[in-house]
Amino acid sequence: MTFTTRFAPSPTGPLHLGHAYSALLAHDMAQAAGGRFLLRIEDIDQGRARTDWERQIYDDLCWLGIGWETPVLRQVENLKSYRQALEKLWSIGLLYPCTCNRRDILAAASAPQEGAEIAYGPDGIVYPGTCRPEAAPTGAIPDSVALRLDMRRAVERLDANHWYFDETGAGPQGETGRITIDADNLVHEVGDVVLARRDMGTSYHLSVVVDDAAQSISHVVRGQDLFEATQIHIVLQRLLDLPSPTYHHHRLIRDADGKRLAKRDDARALALYRDQGATPQEIRQMVGLG
Ligand code: GLU
């Protein structure tokens, strides 16, 4: 299989050094393997995505010396595929509508054990199950409501003896190794994640899985901050009969105080380094790829 990887930024702010590291590393890995490097614009959050950020992403990547295959996949043009995946999961009884807002979730998660620690998963508070029905809902998918994955049912449906994903760098010599996923952890520490947000008709988890398969991604190269989310993606790949890529979760680029860089840290924006006269080679050195 041809090594195929991607860089998948959301156009909701400027690219910073962390993005540069991710994109350069993925690009370098593709080149070293004689493989393909694809770009995907993760713009499902139409309330925050902006075309001028998207243009700046193209500009910054070109400036870094990164080339990609066209056409670029823009998620907003792919909403039909996400809907099809939802239909499939709905038809096998794994989704349910949820009308809770953040405040409801916090109240329900705190209620049973006053003072006890609230469980946090990859998406925040582990959903306390307020809207989870006894029996799987039937009929058509309801509109304008969030849809959650019933994780317990999902895990029961899949073969719990084969929970793993392949990760490059996981072996003792940095070779590909196998990371085991715990089914119990999925139910209790990850829980019923949202697969379609009310305002978007999809979610990051669903879209990324559908698109990695659509783009024939063999290797996902992304930050360590998404490590915990990968188990959700593996579950979805198995439920949707999609292949699982090999994952490479890279270290995060931090600021001088050890804090992870976020998009709002505009001071680290690549565009500012460019304006101040930095060269792409200097950016490579800054992120440890020089
Ligand atoms: N769109 C995500 C981000 O902006 C990346 C998702 C991924 O690489 O799976 O960080």
Short mmCIF file of C-alpha atoms and ligand atoms in Angstrom, two decimals:
data_model
loop_
_atom_site.label_atom_id
_atom_site.label_comp_id
_atom_site.label_asym_id
_atom_site.label_seq_id
_atom_site.Cartn_x
_atom_site.Cartn_y
_atom_site.Cartn_z
CA MET A 1 0.00 0.00 0.00
CA THR A 2 1.37 3.44 -0.92
CA PHE A 3 2.29 5.48 2.14
CA THR A 4 -0.37 8.19 2.16
CA THR A 5 -0.64 10.83 4.81
CA ARG A 6 -2.42 14.13 5.27
CA PHE A 7 -2.36 17.42 7.09
CA ALA A 8 -5.83 18.40 8.29
CA PRO A 9 -5.97 21.92 9.71
CA SER A 10 -9.16 23.73 10.69
CA PRO A 11 -9.32 27.24 9.15
CA THR A 12 -10.34 28.86 12.42
CA GLY A 13 -7.15 30.80 13.10
CA PRO A 14 -3.57 31.23 11.93
CA LEU A 15 -1.21 28.26 11.67
CA HIS A 16 1.42 28.36 14.39
CA LEU A 17 4.69 26.56 15.01
CA GLY A 18 2.87 23.42 16.19
CA HIS A 19 1.05 23.18 12.87
CA ALA A 20 4.29 23.78 10.99
CA TYR A 21 5.88 20.86 12.84
CA SER A 22 2.94 18.58 12.12
CA ALA A 23 2.79 19.48 8.44
CA LEU A 24 6.57 19.32 7.88
CA LEU A 25 6.87 16.00 9.70
CA ALA A 26 4.03 14.41 7.74
CA HIS A 27 5.45 15.81 4.50
CA ASP A 28 8.97 14.58 5.32
CA MET A 29 7.64 11.12 6.20
CA ALA A 30 5.73 10.94 2.91
CA GLN A 31 8.80 11.98 0.94
CA ALA A 32 11.06 9.52 2.76
CA ALA A 33 8.60 6.72 1.98
CA GLY A 34 8.14 7.83 -1.65
CA GLY A 35 4.49 8.31 -0.74
CA ARG A 36 1.70 10.85 -0.99
CA PHE A 37 0.92 13.96 1.05
CA LEU A 38 -2.66 15.23 1.02
CA LEU A 39 -4.32 18.26 2.49
CA ARG A 40 -7.74 18.39 4.08
CA ILE A 41 -9.47 21.52 5.29
CA GLU A 42 -11.51 20.62 8.37
CA ASP A 43 -14.12 23.35 8.08
CA ILE A 44 -17.28 21.71 9.43
CA ASP A 45 -17.49 24.34 12.16
CA GLN A 46 -18.96 26.96 9.84
CA GLY A 47 -19.47 29.33 12.75
CA ARG A 48 -15.69 29.61 13.17
CA ALA A 49 -14.16 28.64 9.80
CA ARG A 50 -13.14 31.53 7.54
CA THR A 51 -11.98 31.50 3.95
CA ASP A 52 -9.22 34.02 4.67
CA TRP A 53 -7.73 31.61 7.22
CA GLU A 54 -7.97 28.89 4.61
CA ARG A 55 -6.09 31.07 2.10
CA GLN A 56 -3.47 31.78 4.72
CA ILE A 57 -3.02 28.04 5.33
CA TYR A 58 -2.22 27.56 1.62
CA ASP A 59 0.18 30.51 1.72
CA ASP A 60 1.99 29.33 4.83
CA LEU A 61 2.36 25.77 3.56
CA CYS A 62 3.73 26.94 0.21
CA TRP A 63 6.17 29.21 1.99
CA LEU A 64 7.35 26.25 4.11
CA GLY A 65 8.10 24.38 0.88
CA ILE A 66 5.24 21.92 1.24
CA GLY A 67 3.38 20.79 -1.87
CA TRP A 68 0.18 18.76 -1.87
CA GLU A 69 -2.02 16.93 -4.30
CA THR A 70 -5.13 18.64 -5.61
CA PRO A 71 -8.05 18.83 -5.30
CA VAL A 72 -7.95 19.58 -1.59
CA LEU A 73 -10.71 17.88 0.37
CA ARG A 74 -12.86 20.51 2.09
CA GLN A 75 -15.14 18.90 4.63
CA VAL A 76 -17.96 21.31 4.01
CA GLU A 77 -18.25 19.82 0.51
CA ASN A 78 -18.48 16.31 1.90
CA LEU A 79 -21.50 16.54 4.20
CA LYS A 80 -23.37 13.85 2.25
CA SER A 81 -20.75 11.24 3.14
CA TYR A 82 -21.06 12.03 6.83
CA ARG A 83 -24.83 11.72 6.60
CA GLN A 84 -24.46 8.29 4.96
CA ALA A 85 -22.20 7.13 7.79
CA LEU A 86 -24.74 8.41 10.34
CA GLU A 87 -27.56 6.59 8.53
CA LYS A 88 -25.60 3.38 8.75
CA LEU A 89 -24.91 3.74 12.48
CA TRP A 90 -28.52 4.78 13.10
CA SER A 91 -29.86 1.77 11.17
CA ILE A 92 -27.92 -0.63 13.38
CA GLY A 93 -29.25 1.04 16.54
CA LEU A 94 -26.06 2.67 17.77
CA LEU A 95 -27.11 6.34 17.84
CA TYR A 96 -29.58 8.27 19.92
CA PRO A 97 -30.71 11.90 19.96
CA CYS A 98 -29.49 14.10 22.78
CA THR A 99 -30.89 17.48 23.80
CA CYS A 100 -28.56 18.19 26.74
CA ASN A 101 -26.54 21.37 26.80
CA ARG A 102 -23.24 21.77 28.64
CA ARG A 103 -24.96 22.95 31.79
CA ASP A 104 -27.31 19.91 31.85
CA ILE A 105 -24.32 17.60 31.43
CA LEU A 106 -22.37 19.23 34.22
CA ALA A 107 -25.40 19.12 36.54
CA ALA A 108 -26.13 15.46 35.78
CA ALA A 109 -22.47 14.44 36.05
CA SER A 110 -22.15 16.14 39.46
CA ALA A 111 -25.51 14.99 40.85
CA PRO A 112 -25.08 11.30 41.75
CA GLN A 113 -22.02 11.68 43.93
CA GLU A 114 -21.89 15.14 45.40
CA GLY A 115 -18.23 16.11 45.81
CA ALA A 116 -16.93 13.12 43.81
CA GLU A 117 -14.60 13.74 40.87
CA ILE A 118 -16.28 14.20 37.51
CA ALA A 119 -14.88 11.88 34.81
CA TYR A 120 -13.33 13.67 31.82
CA GLY A 121 -12.75 11.93 28.50
CA PRO A 122 -11.30 13.07 25.16
CA ASP A 123 -14.37 15.29 24.58
CA GLY A 124 -14.73 16.74 28.05
CA ILE A 125 -17.11 15.40 30.70
CA VAL A 126 -18.01 11.76 30.10
CA TYR A 127 -21.69 11.90 29.17
CA PRO A 128 -23.79 10.82 32.16
CA GLY A 129 -26.41 9.18 29.90
CA THR A 130 -29.38 11.46 30.55
CA CYS A 131 -30.87 11.03 27.05
CA ARG A 132 -29.70 7.43 26.48
CA PRO A 133 -32.80 5.31 25.70
CA GLU A 134 -33.40 1.78 27.02
CA ALA A 135 -34.06 0.47 23.52
CA ALA A 136 -32.39 1.69 20.33
CA PRO A 137 -34.54 4.34 18.63
CA THR A 138 -36.29 3.42 15.38
CA GLY A 139 -37.76 5.44 12.50
CA ALA A 140 -35.97 8.20 10.63
CA ILE A 141 -33.02 10.14 12.05
CA PRO A 142 -34.47 13.18 13.83
CA ASP A 143 -33.42 16.58 12.49
CA SER A 144 -31.83 19.47 14.38
CA VAL A 145 -30.71 17.46 17.34
CA ALA A 146 -27.34 16.12 18.43
CA LEU A 147 -26.69 12.40 17.95
CA ARG A 148 -24.57 10.38 20.35
CA LEU A 149 -22.93 7.00 19.90
CA ASP A 150 -24.17 4.44 22.43
CA MET A 151 -20.68 3.26 23.34
CA ARG A 152 -21.79 0.24 25.35
CA ARG A 153 -23.84 -1.11 22.44
CA ALA A 154 -21.00 -0.26 20.04
CA VAL A 155 -18.49 -2.20 22.10
CA GLU A 156 -20.88 -5.13 22.46
CA ARG A 157 -21.28 -5.26 18.71
CA LEU A 158 -17.55 -5.40 18.04
CA ASP A 159 -15.06 -8.12 18.86
CA ALA A 160 -13.59 -6.96 22.15
CA ASN A 161 -10.64 -9.38 21.82
CA HIS A 162 -9.13 -7.38 19.03
CA TRP A 163 -8.93 -3.87 20.35
CA TYR A 164 -5.78 -2.18 19.19
CA PHE A 165 -4.29 0.32 16.83
CA ASP A 166 -0.89 0.36 15.15
CA GLU A 167 1.39 3.22 16.08
CA THR A 168 4.78 4.05 14.56
CA GLY A 169 7.23 4.82 17.31
CA ALA A 170 5.45 2.50 19.75
CA GLY A 171 8.01 -0.33 19.44
CA PRO A 172 11.27 -0.38 21.45
CA GLN A 173 13.32 0.80 18.42
CA GLY A 174 10.70 3.28 17.27
CA GLU A 175 9.21 0.75 14.87
CA THR A 176 5.48 0.14 14.49
CA GLY A 177 3.92 -1.33 17.60
CA ARG A 178 0.44 -2.19 18.75
CA ILE A 179 -1.45 -0.06 21.28
CA THR A 180 -4.13 -2.01 23.11
CA ILE A 181 -7.51 -0.38 23.69
CA ASP A 182 -9.59 -1.35 26.67
CA ALA A 183 -13.31 -1.86 25.98
CA ASP A 184 -14.22 -1.02 29.59
CA ASN A 185 -12.26 2.21 29.37
CA LEU A 186 -14.18 3.09 26.22
CA VAL A 187 -17.51 2.72 28.00
CA HIS A 188 -16.55 4.41 31.25
CA GLU A 189 -13.76 6.87 30.42
CA VAL A 190 -14.77 7.88 26.89
CA GLY A 191 -18.50 7.26 26.89
CA ASP A 192 -21.23 8.28 24.46
CA VAL A 193 -19.45 10.81 22.26
CA VAL A 194 -21.35 13.19 19.98
CA LEU A 195 -21.17 12.08 16.34
CA ALA A 196 -23.43 14.78 14.94
CA ARG A 197 -23.64 18.20 16.49
CA ARG A 198 -27.03 19.85 16.26
CA ASP A 199 -25.68 22.79 14.24
CA MET A 200 -23.34 20.81 11.95
CA GLY A 201 -24.93 17.44 11.24
CA THR A 202 -21.53 15.83 11.89
CA SER A 203 -18.61 16.03 14.31
CA TYR A 204 -14.84 15.96 14.21
CA HIS A 205 -14.72 12.25 15.11
CA LEU A 206 -17.15 11.14 12.42
CA SER A 207 -15.76 13.35 9.66
CA VAL A 208 -12.13 12.48 10.28
CA VAL A 209 -12.86 8.75 10.09
CA VAL A 210 -14.96 9.04 6.92
CA ASP A 211 -12.38 11.28 5.25
CA ASP A 212 -9.28 9.31 6.22
CA ALA A 213 -10.92 6.34 4.49
CA ALA A 214 -12.09 8.41 1.50
CA GLN A 215 -8.56 9.75 1.02
CA SER A 216 -7.02 6.25 1.46
CA ILE A 217 -4.84 7.50 4.30
CA SER A 218 -2.39 4.78 5.35
CA HIS A 219 -0.60 6.86 8.02
CA VAL A 220 -2.14 9.52 10.22
CA VAL A 221 0.51 11.91 11.54
CA ARG A 222 -0.89 14.23 14.22
CA GLY A 223 -0.24 15.59 17.69
CA GLN A 224 -0.12 13.65 20.92
CA ASP A 225 -3.13 15.68 22.06
CA LEU A 226 -5.29 13.48 19.82
CA PHE A 227 -3.95 10.18 21.18
CA GLU A 228 -7.03 9.55 23.36
CA ALA A 229 -9.36 10.37 20.47
CA THR A 230 -7.78 7.66 18.32
CA GLN A 231 -9.60 4.88 20.18
CA ILE A 232 -12.91 6.54 19.20
CA HIS A 233 -11.76 6.58 15.60
CA ILE A 234 -10.85 2.90 15.71
CA VAL A 235 -14.34 2.04 17.04
CA LEU A 236 -15.96 4.06 14.25
CA GLN A 237 -13.74 2.49 11.58
CA ARG A 238 -14.80 -0.96 12.75
CA LEU A 239 -18.48 -0.10 12.95
CA LEU A 240 -18.40 1.44 9.48
CA ASP A 241 -16.23 -1.34 7.97
CA LEU A 242 -13.44 1.08 7.14
CA PRO A 243 -9.73 0.26 7.26
CA SER A 244 -7.65 1.58 10.17
CA PRO A 245 -4.53 3.53 9.24
CA THR A 246 -1.28 3.37 11.21
CA TYR A 247 -1.02 6.30 13.63
CA HIS A 248 1.92 8.48 14.52
CA HIS A 249 1.19 10.84 17.41
CA HIS A 250 4.03 13.32 17.52
CA ARG A 251 5.30 15.42 20.40
CA LEU A 252 3.70 18.83 20.91
CA ILE A 253 5.54 22.07 20.38
CA ARG A 254 5.32 24.10 23.57
CA ASP A 255 6.09 27.70 24.43
CA ALA A 256 8.87 28.77 26.81
CA ASP A 257 6.57 28.07 29.82
CA GLY A 258 5.88 24.54 28.61
CA LYS A 259 2.32 25.46 27.59
CA ARG A 260 0.91 23.91 24.45
CA LEU A 261 0.54 26.37 21.59
CA ALA A 262 -3.02 27.15 20.68
CA LYS A 263 -4.44 29.03 17.73
CA ARG A 264 -5.24 32.01 19.92
CA ASP A 265 -1.51 32.41 20.67
CA ASP A 266 -1.19 34.66 17.67
CA ALA A 267 2.30 35.66 18.76
CA ARG A 268 3.42 32.22 17.54
CA ALA A 269 1.63 32.53 14.21
CA LEU A 270 3.83 31.46 11.32
CA ALA A 271 2.80 34.58 9.42
CA LEU A 272 4.38 36.75 12.10
CA TYR A 273 7.68 34.87 11.94
CA ARG A 274 7.55 35.33 8.17
CA ASP A 275 6.90 39.06 8.52
CA GLN A 276 9.83 39.32 10.89
CA GLY A 277 12.08 37.82 8.23
CA ALA A 278 12.44 34.21 9.45
CA THR A 279 13.26 31.66 6.75
CA PRO A 280 11.54 28.27 6.33
CA GLN A 281 14.83 26.65 7.35
CA GLU A 282 14.79 28.60 10.61
CA ILE A 283 11.23 27.41 11.27
CA ARG A 284 12.43 23.82 10.71
CA GLN A 285 15.18 24.40 13.25
CA MET A 286 12.77 25.95 15.76
CA VAL A 287 10.60 22.84 15.72
CA GLY A 288 13.53 20.43 15.82
CA LEU A 289 13.50 19.31 12.20
CA GLY A 290 16.49 21.34 11.04
N1 GLU B 1 -8.40 19.40 12.42
C1 GLU B 1 -7.62 18.98 13.54
C2 GLU B 1 -6.83 20.17 14.08
O1 GLU B 1 -7.00 21.27 13.68
C3 GLU B 1 -6.64 17.85 13.21
C4 GLU B 1 -7.32 16.56 13.11
C5 GLU B 1 -6.45 15.34 12.80
O2 GLU B 1 -5.29 15.47 12.39
O3 GLU B 1 -6.99 14.26 12.92
O4 GLU B 1 -6.03 20.04 14.94
#
